[in-house]
XYZ file of C-alpha atoms in Angstrom:
713
model
C 14.225 0.751 18.820
C 16.036 -1.523 20.955
C 16.296 0.652 24.043
C 12.364 0.494 24.212
C 12.195 -3.005 24.121
C 14.792 -3.313 26.573
C 12.715 -0.760 28.949
C 9.458 -2.862 28.473
C 11.625 -5.930 29.192
C 12.511 -4.308 32.727
C 9.091 -3.294 33.498
C 7.890 -6.829 32.718
C 10.874 -8.405 35.143
C 9.713 -5.843 37.784
C 6.314 -6.943 37.665
C 6.987 -10.567 37.653
C 9.218 -10.334 40.911
C 6.459 -7.966 42.383
C 3.663 -10.649 42.929
C 0.892 -8.250 43.757
C -0.931 -5.447 41.859
C 1.077 -1.895 41.666
C -0.849 1.334 40.696
C 0.157 2.634 37.472
C 1.044 6.238 38.838
C 3.568 4.299 41.186
C 5.046 2.170 38.358
C 5.656 5.331 36.240
C 7.412 7.185 39.079
C 9.714 4.310 39.502
C 10.927 4.096 35.794
C 10.925 7.969 35.028
C 12.797 11.033 36.211
C 11.087 13.735 34.361
C 7.750 14.632 32.400
C 8.953 13.648 29.199
C 10.106 10.316 30.463
C 6.836 9.960 32.400
C 4.816 9.866 28.876
C 7.334 7.512 27.253
C 6.868 5.130 30.295
C 2.904 5.296 30.085
C 3.291 4.892 26.238
C 5.322 1.566 26.868
C 2.775 0.237 29.679
C 0.111 0.758 27.107
C 2.016 -1.199 24.326
C 2.515 -3.937 27.184
C -1.176 -3.858 27.757
C -2.182 -4.053 23.911
C 0.299 -6.941 23.578
C -1.342 -8.860 26.213
C 1.516 -9.026 28.301
C 0.034 -6.931 31.502
C -3.208 -6.591 32.899
C -4.885 -3.479 34.092
C -7.883 -3.338 36.469
C -10.675 -0.715 36.916
C -8.719 0.684 39.684
C -5.907 1.325 37.636
C -3.623 -1.280 39.118
C -1.522 -3.368 36.921
C 0.070 -6.717 37.083
C 1.760 -9.418 34.715
C -1.100 -10.744 32.491
C -2.711 -13.756 34.877
C -1.694 -16.774 33.518
C -4.538 -18.860 34.777
C -7.062 -19.739 32.284
C -10.094 -17.832 33.084
C -8.668 -14.612 31.735
C -7.952 -14.519 27.787
C -6.846 -11.451 25.533
C -7.923 -11.805 22.035
C -9.727 -10.211 18.957
C -13.381 -10.125 18.894
C -14.600 -12.488 15.877
C -18.019 -13.276 14.512
C -18.922 -16.510 12.553
C -21.169 -16.653 9.633
C -24.204 -17.322 11.858
C -23.685 -14.192 13.940
C -22.223 -15.787 16.822
C -19.580 -13.739 18.643
C -16.349 -15.476 20.029
C -12.672 -15.479 20.770
C -9.782 -17.809 19.976
C -7.678 -18.725 22.773
C -4.538 -21.207 22.295
C -6.747 -24.237 21.014
C -9.821 -23.313 22.329
C -12.789 -21.110 21.049
C -14.981 -19.351 23.447
C -18.219 -18.047 22.593
C -19.944 -14.741 24.032
C -23.395 -14.233 24.436
C -24.393 -10.939 22.799
C -25.798 -9.367 26.004
C -22.214 -10.098 27.657
C -20.016 -8.191 24.886
C -19.973 -5.051 27.149
C -19.930 -2.706 24.098
C -17.023 -4.421 22.463
C -17.424 -4.319 18.764
C -16.124 -6.599 16.057
C -12.225 -7.129 15.685
C -11.722 -4.902 18.895
C -8.992 -6.507 21.239
C -10.791 -7.612 24.369
C -10.146 -9.341 27.630
C -12.673 -12.008 28.035
C -13.514 -13.840 31.453
C -14.630 -17.430 31.166
C -17.022 -19.107 33.521
C -15.042 -20.864 36.125
C -17.582 -23.647 36.498
C -16.206 -26.490 34.434
C -19.101 -27.165 32.313
C -19.404 -23.857 30.982
C -15.804 -23.514 30.129
C -16.122 -22.481 26.632
C -18.351 -19.660 27.112
C -17.590 -15.950 28.605
C -18.044 -12.188 28.942
C -15.928 -9.203 27.822
C -14.513 -7.818 31.099
C -12.510 -5.048 29.206
C -12.002 -3.492 25.946
C -8.011 -3.011 25.195
C -8.360 -1.465 21.949
C -10.913 -0.497 19.374
C -10.615 -1.949 15.974
C -11.735 1.272 14.688
C -13.538 4.096 16.801
C -15.165 5.473 13.631
C -18.600 3.771 12.271
C -20.210 4.602 8.934
C -24.152 4.705 8.984
C -27.026 5.291 6.754
C -29.493 7.806 7.997
C -33.271 7.117 7.358
C -36.447 7.711 9.008
C -38.383 4.738 10.157
C -42.024 5.273 11.904
C -41.077 8.989 12.501
C -37.930 8.154 14.430
C -34.433 8.477 13.189
C -32.562 5.215 12.210
C -29.175 4.537 11.630
C -28.089 1.512 9.919
C -24.334 0.545 10.191
C -22.914 0.120 6.712
C -19.915 -2.280 7.472
C -22.329 -4.566 9.051
C -20.207 -5.289 11.945
C -22.198 -3.858 15.080
C -25.681 -5.055 16.429
C -26.171 -2.389 18.897
C -28.584 0.822 19.160
C -27.143 3.949 18.205
C -28.292 6.962 19.892
C -27.275 10.149 18.609
C -28.315 13.536 20.358
C -31.107 15.128 18.534
C -29.151 18.557 17.806
C -27.278 16.561 15.240
C -30.273 15.016 13.402
C -32.112 18.170 11.997
C -29.194 18.653 9.601
C -29.476 15.178 7.964
C -31.585 14.146 5.331
C -32.742 10.428 4.895
C -30.329 8.819 2.526
C -27.066 10.605 4.142
C -24.099 8.452 4.911
C -22.422 9.546 8.245
C -19.569 8.764 10.078
C -19.791 8.393 13.853
C -17.330 8.073 16.371
C -17.709 5.738 19.483
C -17.294 7.334 22.777
C -16.177 4.980 25.333
C -17.388 6.012 29.346
C -15.141 4.501 31.512
C -17.203 2.817 34.058
C -20.625 3.143 32.410
C -22.227 0.137 30.333
C -23.782 2.616 27.328
C -22.458 3.392 24.188
C -22.429 6.872 23.107
C -21.735 8.064 19.641
C -20.818 11.549 18.348
C -20.960 12.750 14.839
C -17.841 13.203 12.752
C -18.801 14.151 9.241
C -21.021 13.419 6.292
C -19.718 11.496 3.697
C -22.468 12.495 1.055
C -25.614 11.315 -0.145
C -26.687 7.995 -1.605
C -26.413 9.447 -5.196
C -22.635 10.211 -4.849
C -20.531 8.060 -7.178
C -17.552 8.162 -4.807
C -19.747 6.982 -1.592
C -18.586 3.547 -1.576
C -15.096 4.383 -1.877
C -14.978 7.110 0.908
C -16.644 4.408 3.117
C -14.183 2.081 2.504
C -11.403 4.572 3.261
C -12.900 5.407 6.558
C -13.521 1.722 7.518
C -9.794 1.111 7.006
C -8.878 4.378 9.182
C -7.481 6.355 6.216
C -7.760 10.112 6.741
C -9.249 11.865 3.738
C -8.899 15.561 4.865
C -6.048 17.301 6.282
C -6.309 18.519 9.897
C -6.173 22.064 11.074
C -2.664 22.327 12.216
C -1.825 21.222 8.881
C -4.006 23.423 7.177
C -2.659 26.499 9.285
C 0.910 25.490 8.315
C 0.140 25.835 4.753
C -0.293 29.623 5.280
C 3.637 29.848 5.427
C 4.316 27.964 2.450
C 5.184 30.228 -0.640
C 3.664 30.040 -4.006
C 6.485 30.671 -6.109
C 10.404 30.367 -5.499
C 12.253 33.527 -4.539
C 15.933 34.532 -5.203
C 17.365 34.304 -1.731
C 16.393 30.471 -1.891
C 18.372 30.235 -5.011
C 21.749 31.574 -4.397
C 23.371 28.595 -2.804
C 21.949 26.158 -5.527
C 23.073 24.736 -8.832
C 21.510 26.636 -11.300
C 20.121 24.673 -14.089
C 17.332 26.889 -15.333
C 18.731 27.189 -18.732
C 19.296 23.279 -19.237
C 16.857 21.377 -21.530
C 15.168 19.733 -18.366
C 11.541 18.284 -18.877
C 9.096 15.738 -17.106
C 7.374 12.595 -18.983
C 4.298 11.376 -16.847
C 0.865 9.590 -17.646
C -1.547 12.085 -19.319
C -3.551 12.373 -16.219
C -0.708 13.120 -13.892
C -0.924 16.170 -11.511
C 2.026 15.818 -9.434
C 5.506 15.961 -11.059
C 8.077 14.330 -8.724
C 10.787 13.884 -11.316
C 12.239 15.512 -14.546
C 15.270 14.632 -16.629
C 17.954 15.734 -18.803
C 21.008 14.286 -20.666
C 24.123 15.395 -22.459
C 26.694 13.072 -24.259
C 30.201 13.982 -23.513
C 32.993 13.842 -26.289
C 34.584 10.882 -24.508
C 31.206 9.009 -25.515
C 29.913 9.151 -21.726
C 26.405 10.180 -21.170
C 25.686 12.921 -18.576
C 22.299 11.886 -17.065
C 20.376 14.223 -14.604
C 17.588 12.995 -12.626
C 16.220 16.094 -11.031
C 13.536 15.516 -7.881
C 11.169 17.973 -6.037
C 13.222 19.126 -2.869
C 10.063 18.737 -0.776
C 12.229 18.853 2.450
C 12.881 22.581 1.542
C 9.284 23.015 2.516
C 8.368 20.196 4.837
C 10.532 20.182 7.670
C 10.826 17.207 10.381
C 8.464 17.693 13.436
C 6.006 20.064 11.583
C 2.458 19.123 11.298
C 2.587 18.578 7.710
C 5.882 16.199 8.098
C 4.005 14.192 10.844
C 0.917 13.915 8.907
C 3.120 12.608 5.790
C 4.497 10.070 8.141
C 1.117 9.206 9.139
C -0.466 8.657 5.671
C 2.884 6.876 4.328
C 1.944 7.307 0.764
C -0.650 8.837 -1.622
C -3.307 6.385 -2.514
C -4.453 6.320 -6.101
C -8.015 5.279 -6.607
C -9.425 5.092 -10.241
C -10.667 9.010 -10.335
C -9.677 10.027 -6.781
C -6.519 10.636 -5.132
C -5.912 10.783 -1.372
C -2.596 12.786 -1.080
C 0.223 12.255 1.130
C 0.856 15.990 1.157
C -1.587 18.792 0.797
C -2.387 19.968 -3.134
C -0.735 23.413 -2.282
C 2.577 21.175 -2.256
C 1.758 18.276 -4.216
C 0.399 20.057 -7.194
C 1.676 23.482 -6.501
C 5.034 24.549 -5.223
C 6.711 21.038 -5.029
C 5.278 19.953 -8.405
C 7.845 20.467 -11.288
C 5.489 21.955 -13.376
C 6.652 23.529 -16.732
C 8.005 26.881 -17.082
C 8.206 27.813 -13.506
C 11.300 28.100 -11.376
C 11.244 24.923 -8.910
C 13.876 23.653 -6.215
C 15.115 20.227 -6.799
C 17.703 17.762 -5.541
C 19.516 16.736 -8.545
C 21.507 13.323 -8.705
C 23.759 13.821 -11.977
C 25.402 10.710 -13.176
C 27.902 10.051 -15.814
C 27.165 7.055 -17.494
C 29.533 4.845 -19.669
C 28.500 2.995 -22.732
C 28.045 -0.210 -21.194
C 25.866 1.338 -18.312
C 28.226 1.760 -15.271
C 27.941 5.100 -13.417
C 31.518 6.253 -13.401
C 30.976 9.593 -11.635
C 27.888 11.100 -9.890
C 26.826 13.919 -7.753
C 23.947 14.682 -5.460
C 23.391 18.290 -5.274
C 20.994 21.143 -4.326
C 19.624 22.690 -7.376
C 16.947 25.067 -9.295
C 15.386 24.183 -12.585
C 12.883 25.282 -14.973
C 11.199 22.312 -16.761
C 10.952 23.338 -20.376
C 7.771 20.921 -21.195
C 5.441 18.584 -19.611
C 5.574 15.441 -21.880
C 3.359 12.642 -21.716
C 4.276 8.988 -21.983
C 1.649 8.735 -24.860
C 3.518 11.387 -27.161
C 6.911 10.424 -26.333
C 5.916 6.907 -27.503
C 4.793 8.401 -30.894
C 7.914 10.029 -31.317
C 10.374 7.264 -30.311
C 8.278 4.176 -31.429
C 6.184 5.388 -34.266
C 8.819 7.891 -35.473
C 6.198 10.773 -35.839
C 7.176 14.213 -36.067
C 5.217 16.076 -33.026
C 5.616 19.693 -33.664
C 5.872 20.683 -30.122
C 8.584 17.703 -29.417
C 10.891 18.876 -32.383
C 13.229 21.051 -29.908
C 13.625 18.067 -27.773
C 13.960 15.385 -30.369
C 17.676 14.854 -30.105
C 17.424 14.504 -26.391
C 14.715 12.077 -26.592
C 16.672 9.945 -28.797
C 19.775 10.045 -26.829
C 17.714 9.133 -23.843
C 16.282 5.985 -25.635
C 19.880 4.929 -26.507
C 20.822 5.226 -22.880
C 17.802 3.570 -21.741
C 18.347 0.515 -23.940
C 21.971 0.252 -22.505
C 20.516 0.080 -19.043
C 17.813 -2.154 -19.721
C 20.291 -4.741 -21.364
C 22.671 -4.523 -18.547
C 19.485 -4.772 -16.204
C 18.557 -7.880 -18.139
C 22.224 -9.525 -18.241
C 22.170 -9.078 -14.278
C 18.864 -10.820 -13.929
C 16.153 -7.994 -13.440
C 12.870 -9.644 -13.122
C 10.290 -8.368 -15.474
C 6.902 -9.895 -14.524
C 5.278 -8.264 -17.742
C 2.310 -6.063 -17.099
C -0.466 -7.085 -14.971
C -1.554 -3.666 -14.021
C -5.463 -2.611 -14.826
C -6.527 0.784 -15.187
C -10.363 1.303 -14.862
C -11.729 3.734 -17.210
C -14.500 5.996 -15.764
C -16.906 8.804 -17.157
C -16.971 11.954 -15.683
C -19.458 11.204 -12.884
C -16.608 8.574 -11.702
C -18.803 5.531 -12.881
C -16.652 2.708 -14.445
C -17.232 2.126 -18.115
C -14.319 -0.163 -18.953
C -11.139 -1.714 -18.179
C -7.630 -1.558 -19.971
C -4.372 -2.919 -19.391
C -1.791 -0.031 -18.315
C 0.788 0.594 -21.214
C 4.353 -0.163 -20.541
C 6.225 1.164 -23.544
C 9.269 2.547 -24.796
C 8.808 5.956 -22.886
C 7.415 4.354 -19.434
C 10.576 2.032 -19.505
C 12.614 4.744 -20.062
C 11.791 6.812 -16.955
C 11.605 3.583 -15.047
C 15.265 2.679 -15.963
C 16.576 6.182 -15.182
C 14.691 6.083 -11.704
C 16.050 2.758 -10.920
C 19.371 3.966 -11.735
C 19.176 7.477 -9.593
C 17.793 5.151 -6.604
C 20.641 2.695 -6.704
C 23.137 5.707 -6.978
C 21.964 7.465 -4.010
C 21.592 4.276 -2.116
C 25.099 3.476 -2.711
C 26.201 7.148 -1.958
C 24.820 7.074 1.594
C 25.855 3.197 2.348
C 29.177 3.616 1.334
C 30.019 6.614 3.573
C 28.561 4.143 6.406
C 25.723 6.286 7.322
C 22.042 4.908 8.252
C 19.691 4.637 5.382
C 16.361 3.510 4.479
C 16.919 0.596 2.121
C 13.854 -0.790 -0.190
C 14.693 -4.260 0.236
C 13.320 -7.373 -1.428
C 14.122 -10.951 -0.015
C 14.630 -14.285 -2.003
C 11.592 -16.237 -2.781
C 10.417 -18.357 0.112
C 11.609 -22.010 -1.367
C 8.258 -23.659 -0.657
C 6.065 -20.630 -2.158
C 8.155 -20.568 -5.278
C 8.415 -24.405 -5.580
C 4.524 -24.650 -5.275
C 4.181 -21.809 -7.899
C 6.150 -23.809 -10.346
C 4.628 -27.065 -9.372
C 1.110 -25.466 -10.351
C 2.665 -24.244 -13.830
C 3.990 -27.629 -14.625
C 0.776 -29.395 -13.726
C -0.824 -27.404 -16.049
C 1.422 -29.083 -18.806
C 4.051 -26.176 -19.186
C 7.445 -27.624 -19.618
C 9.407 -25.728 -16.876
C 12.265 -26.973 -15.026
C 12.546 -26.147 -11.210
C 16.138 -25.129 -10.483
C 18.168 -26.325 -7.769
C 18.881 -23.134 -6.640
C 16.866 -19.781 -7.021
C 18.915 -16.856 -8.380
C 17.518 -13.680 -9.952
C 18.930 -15.284 -13.336
C 17.209 -18.818 -12.756
C 13.705 -17.227 -12.279
C 14.481 -14.628 -15.036
C 15.053 -17.753 -17.308
C 11.574 -19.256 -16.514
C 9.889 -15.843 -16.953
C 11.742 -15.690 -20.443
C 10.049 -19.151 -20.969
C 6.895 -18.371 -19.951
C 6.683 -15.122 -22.025
C 6.428 -17.272 -25.155
C 3.173 -18.709 -24.035
C 0.085 -17.377 -25.245
C -1.578 -16.264 -22.143
C 1.746 -15.540 -20.415
C 0.335 -13.101 -17.953
C -1.773 -15.622 -15.989
C 1.351 -17.586 -15.546
C 3.498 -15.066 -14.512
C 1.085 -14.025 -11.946
C 1.145 -17.479 -10.499
C 4.906 -17.083 -10.335
C 4.505 -13.850 -8.634
C 2.452 -15.437 -5.743
C 5.533 -17.439 -4.902
C 7.791 -14.217 -4.547
C 8.425 -12.239 -1.312
C 7.262 -8.893 -1.117
C 9.556 -5.819 -1.188
C 9.599 -3.581 2.017
C 11.805 -0.934 3.636
C 14.232 -1.769 6.243
C 17.427 -0.188 7.649
C 19.180 -3.422 7.214
C 20.329 -3.858 3.591
C 19.820 -7.309 2.101
C 19.684 -6.157 -1.249
C 16.844 -6.031 -3.993
C 16.148 -9.491 -5.515
C 13.574 -8.453 -8.286
C 16.104 -6.022 -9.477
C 19.005 -7.922 -9.057
C 20.736 -5.035 -7.207
C 23.074 -5.095 -4.014
C 21.842 -1.621 -3.156
C 18.407 -0.010 -3.715
C 16.693 2.840 -1.932
C 13.464 4.877 -2.811
C 14.458 8.343 -3.807
C 12.559 9.757 -6.813
C 8.924 10.147 -5.521
C 9.234 12.590 -2.174
C 5.707 14.165 -2.954
C 4.005 10.843 -2.850
C 6.019 8.234 -0.747
C 7.220 8.986 2.640
C 10.393 7.067 2.424
C 11.641 9.006 -0.342
C 10.857 12.126 1.533
C 12.675 10.948 4.737
C 15.563 9.972 2.337
C 16.009 13.540 1.435
C 15.693 14.670 4.846
C 18.535 12.155 5.771
C 20.586 13.318 2.948
C 20.193 17.019 3.905
C 21.078 16.015 7.742
C 24.018 14.318 6.725
C 25.182 17.185 4.563
C 24.937 19.625 7.448
C 26.618 17.146 9.958
C 30.257 17.152 8.660
C 30.833 20.456 10.478
C 29.021 19.469 13.616
C 30.361 18.210 17.199
C 27.346 15.947 18.097
C 28.005 14.032 14.785
C 27.809 10.329 16.507
C 24.839 11.395 18.800
C 22.711 12.433 15.877
C 23.813 9.272 13.920
C 22.904 7.214 16.894
C 19.311 8.858 17.269
C 18.722 8.333 13.453
C 19.843 4.732 13.944
C 17.498 4.203 16.639
C 14.227 6.088 14.973
C 14.645 4.671 11.274
C 13.708 0.932 11.907
C 10.382 1.950 13.368
C 9.851 4.501 10.407
C 10.767 1.708 7.915
C 8.422 -0.938 9.521
C 5.294 1.550 9.783
C 6.133 2.574 6.014
C 6.140 -0.911 4.803
C 2.412 -1.449 6.852
C 1.241 1.666 5.223
C 2.225 0.593 1.614
C 0.530 -2.822 2.024
C -2.563 -1.062 3.480
C -2.739 1.406 0.189
C -2.289 -1.595 -2.110
C -5.069 -3.251 -0.271
C -7.258 -0.392 -0.759
C -6.224 0.342 -4.637
C -7.143 -3.762 -5.030
C -10.696 -3.562 -3.099
C -11.531 -0.160 -4.981
C -10.706 -1.968 -8.311
C -12.897 -4.859 -7.473
C -15.692 -2.801 -6.458
C -15.375 -0.459 -9.861
C -15.451 -3.679 -11.784
C -18.637 -5.086 -10.013
C -20.323 -1.514 -10.721
C -19.118 -1.902 -14.567
C -20.366 -5.671 -14.779
C -23.652 -4.552 -13.262
C -24.725 -3.344 -16.424
C -23.822 -6.509 -18.420
C -25.877 -8.752 -16.385
C -26.950 -11.629 -18.881
C -24.374 -11.079 -21.617
C -21.934 -13.571 -22.909
C -18.039 -13.238 -22.872
C -15.016 -15.228 -23.705
C -12.966 -16.003 -21.034
C -9.923 -18.164 -19.997
C -9.941 -20.521 -16.883
C -7.331 -19.241 -14.634
C -8.015 -21.668 -11.568
C -9.963 -24.995 -10.918
C -10.691 -26.097 -7.174
C -13.353 -28.018 -5.361
C -15.096 -24.809 -4.682
C -15.498 -23.853 -8.701
C -13.750 -22.433 -11.338
C -12.084 -18.962 -11.559
C -12.203 -17.196 -14.956
C -10.712 -14.051 -16.444
C -12.827 -12.651 -19.490
C -11.118 -10.756 -22.527
C -11.948 -7.484 -21.101
C -9.694 -8.588 -17.875
C -12.812 -9.154 -15.594
C -11.792 -11.809 -12.808
C -14.717 -13.901 -11.579
C -16.141 -17.344 -10.449
C -18.393 -19.990 -11.637
C -19.637 -21.840 -8.391
C -19.484 -25.607 -7.831
C -23.344 -25.403 -7.652
C -23.643 -23.917 -11.155
C -21.188 -26.864 -12.393
C -22.980 -29.709 -10.679
C -26.529 -28.369 -12.423
C -24.556 -28.929 -15.540
C -23.392 -32.379 -14.656
C -19.774 -31.437 -13.609
C -17.652 -32.916 -10.788
C -14.410 -32.117 -9.766
C -11.466 -34.519 -10.069
C -8.901 -34.040 -7.510
C -6.035 -36.225 -8.982
C -6.125 -34.385 -12.382
C -7.529 -30.852 -10.680
C -10.171 -30.752 -13.689
C -13.938 -30.449 -13.753
C -15.430 -33.500 -15.745
C -19.014 -34.254 -16.886
C -18.849 -38.319 -16.850
C -21.803 -38.643 -19.422
C -20.633 -36.333 -22.156
C -16.897 -36.587 -21.292
C -16.572 -33.005 -21.351
C -13.517 -31.326 -19.559
C -12.761 -27.930 -17.890
C -8.982 -27.303 -16.979
C -6.475 -24.380 -16.501
C -5.797 -22.481 -19.470
C -9.085 -23.631 -21.392
C -10.975 -20.917 -23.384
C -14.656 -20.864 -22.360
C -17.555 -18.694 -23.100
C -19.250 -17.514 -19.882
C -22.589 -15.312 -19.301
C -22.677 -12.653 -16.308
C -25.044 -14.266 -13.737
C -25.032 -11.752 -10.705
C -23.005 -8.860 -9.301
C -22.398 -9.119 -5.477
C -21.878 -5.406 -4.400
C -21.230 -6.234 -0.975
C -17.883 -8.363 -1.219
C -17.401 -6.863 -4.829
C -17.676 -10.314 -6.659
C -18.899 -11.338 -10.423
C -20.675 -14.763 -10.869
C -20.912 -16.305 -14.149
C -22.711 -19.375 -15.349
C -21.661 -21.432 -18.373
C -22.648 -20.050 -21.962
C -23.171 -22.668 -24.939
C -20.022 -22.501 -26.836
C -16.832 -24.548 -27.887
C -13.765 -24.906 -25.445
C -10.418 -24.223 -26.858
C -7.307 -24.931 -25.090
C -4.421 -22.731 -24.782
C -1.665 -23.068 -27.314
C 1.476 -24.204 -25.683
C 4.842 -23.655 -27.279
C 7.365 -25.933 -26.462
């Protein structure tokens, strides 16, 4: 962490003092004593170059990045007319296509501007510092008897030459991934073939293309595959002897009906004193995935599994995620158990976190558990566990009550699930259920996460916290102003606490279309992320929170398990402090990286959802839908149909119907008829067209009356 930054600072100070250029090899020698340090210094020099703090010329000499104005380091961008440019402070420097020097869109480049004063705003690419993405996705066809490669993520205007030895295996309509090969001093772009994504009829082709363009690895590398040979398919007796044996206990899993990897199992008992013993048993992935192995490093690189409609890109190979680490029913599995004694007020009065072995008695689904608990159905298979489930529900209600008291923010349920047919084509959208069973597991996992977080913190050991900051005051105030402007009577509190926002959420939940309002409120909140510096979790209203319960699909949880094991070993060790310091230094980087990977996964899931919705609506062009207006702006109207599709009515379409935007009232108004469209109005719309490039759906107005949302006071 900080020691690296200090080293970088030292290198910079040295270069600043030394006014002339210095060979990289010489610089490395000055700052390193052995091979390992050499690589570290080379990496730091590379980081400084990417940050634009130093400049390295073609002869591998470096100096502090020149402050004179004719060299600029920036990202290569392209405007809507297809012109390339870079930003520099306040200036825009345009670059002729012939002077791009093989740079591609979004690469970080050094641009040299013409020193003649009248051409100050033109330049040429002098050097490519970092490729945005070295992979390119192209469609292969034959035009005029010649192979033709058309870039799919249209960010490249260059001729693609690929040696003939590859082409004989392609069929027109294939989609290929190519890698850009950079030659140091030669102005030719070369490509090599990486993989074929499939043929144009493959339903997952767009999704795979998207993943490549976001630099997401789909397959596991050879090192990982080789290590899998040593991973067993079942638990053997040797591994069990030092573990708490819970195989005879009533332990089971509850998950969605399409889930294939089971991280967590639960168990419950009630003591004579009225306290509950809640067991949360988590797959012991670290038993199989040790630090510094290829599998561990690849998990760190991926950061999280990515779940896409009918497709998952797992963090760990299937042999682990659906096999030996998954808590499948009726087989022995190694676990790390967090066993908590909880009093009738929902306080954890006692706990232990211990290596264990379980044998899950049943794979339950949310759907069925809801039938048992909510609809009081007597399902045959569930009879042996009915008492356990009732007891769990009793405890779950106590915990939820306590969560609500302390100000837990429940943003309702805005998660959409795309329904696909067996070919992966979207056929519908539904809201994800979030009923008794889902809440029960959620409550238990939150409690286990909090308990583990406290356990590590109170021992004063480094930990990965899941933190959530207070909402930024301007953003949350804006969100509340928006809700207020729509005529909803909400008070803007003087101080924002979990409680005050919870009160607003409770108020909003009584309105007819509350998920739109809670989505607006959500835009005013901070994002949760991972950090070694604990500031607590605002949304859950907790002082201590970590992610511990999903080591199969999230790296922070796997890392926390790894730390917990490390700490258990440490007590007998002499190098205690050294190890702790090493962990202190490495963890912040891991936290930062994981927060970014989580965002990347969210973004991909969002884009794929939009793509799938566009695919779904293609077969409904010309049809009418009932909708609600969720946003009105000078650009037009945003609507959400009753089947959860978000789309737009363009200003052009509205103008043709005699509507104008009125900024003071934030409404669309037709002066001659007096008709008004505003936020919250029910409206009838027709699907006009679907844009598969940017995954958007355009609507036009359909003939029908407008109703306004009923607003309860």
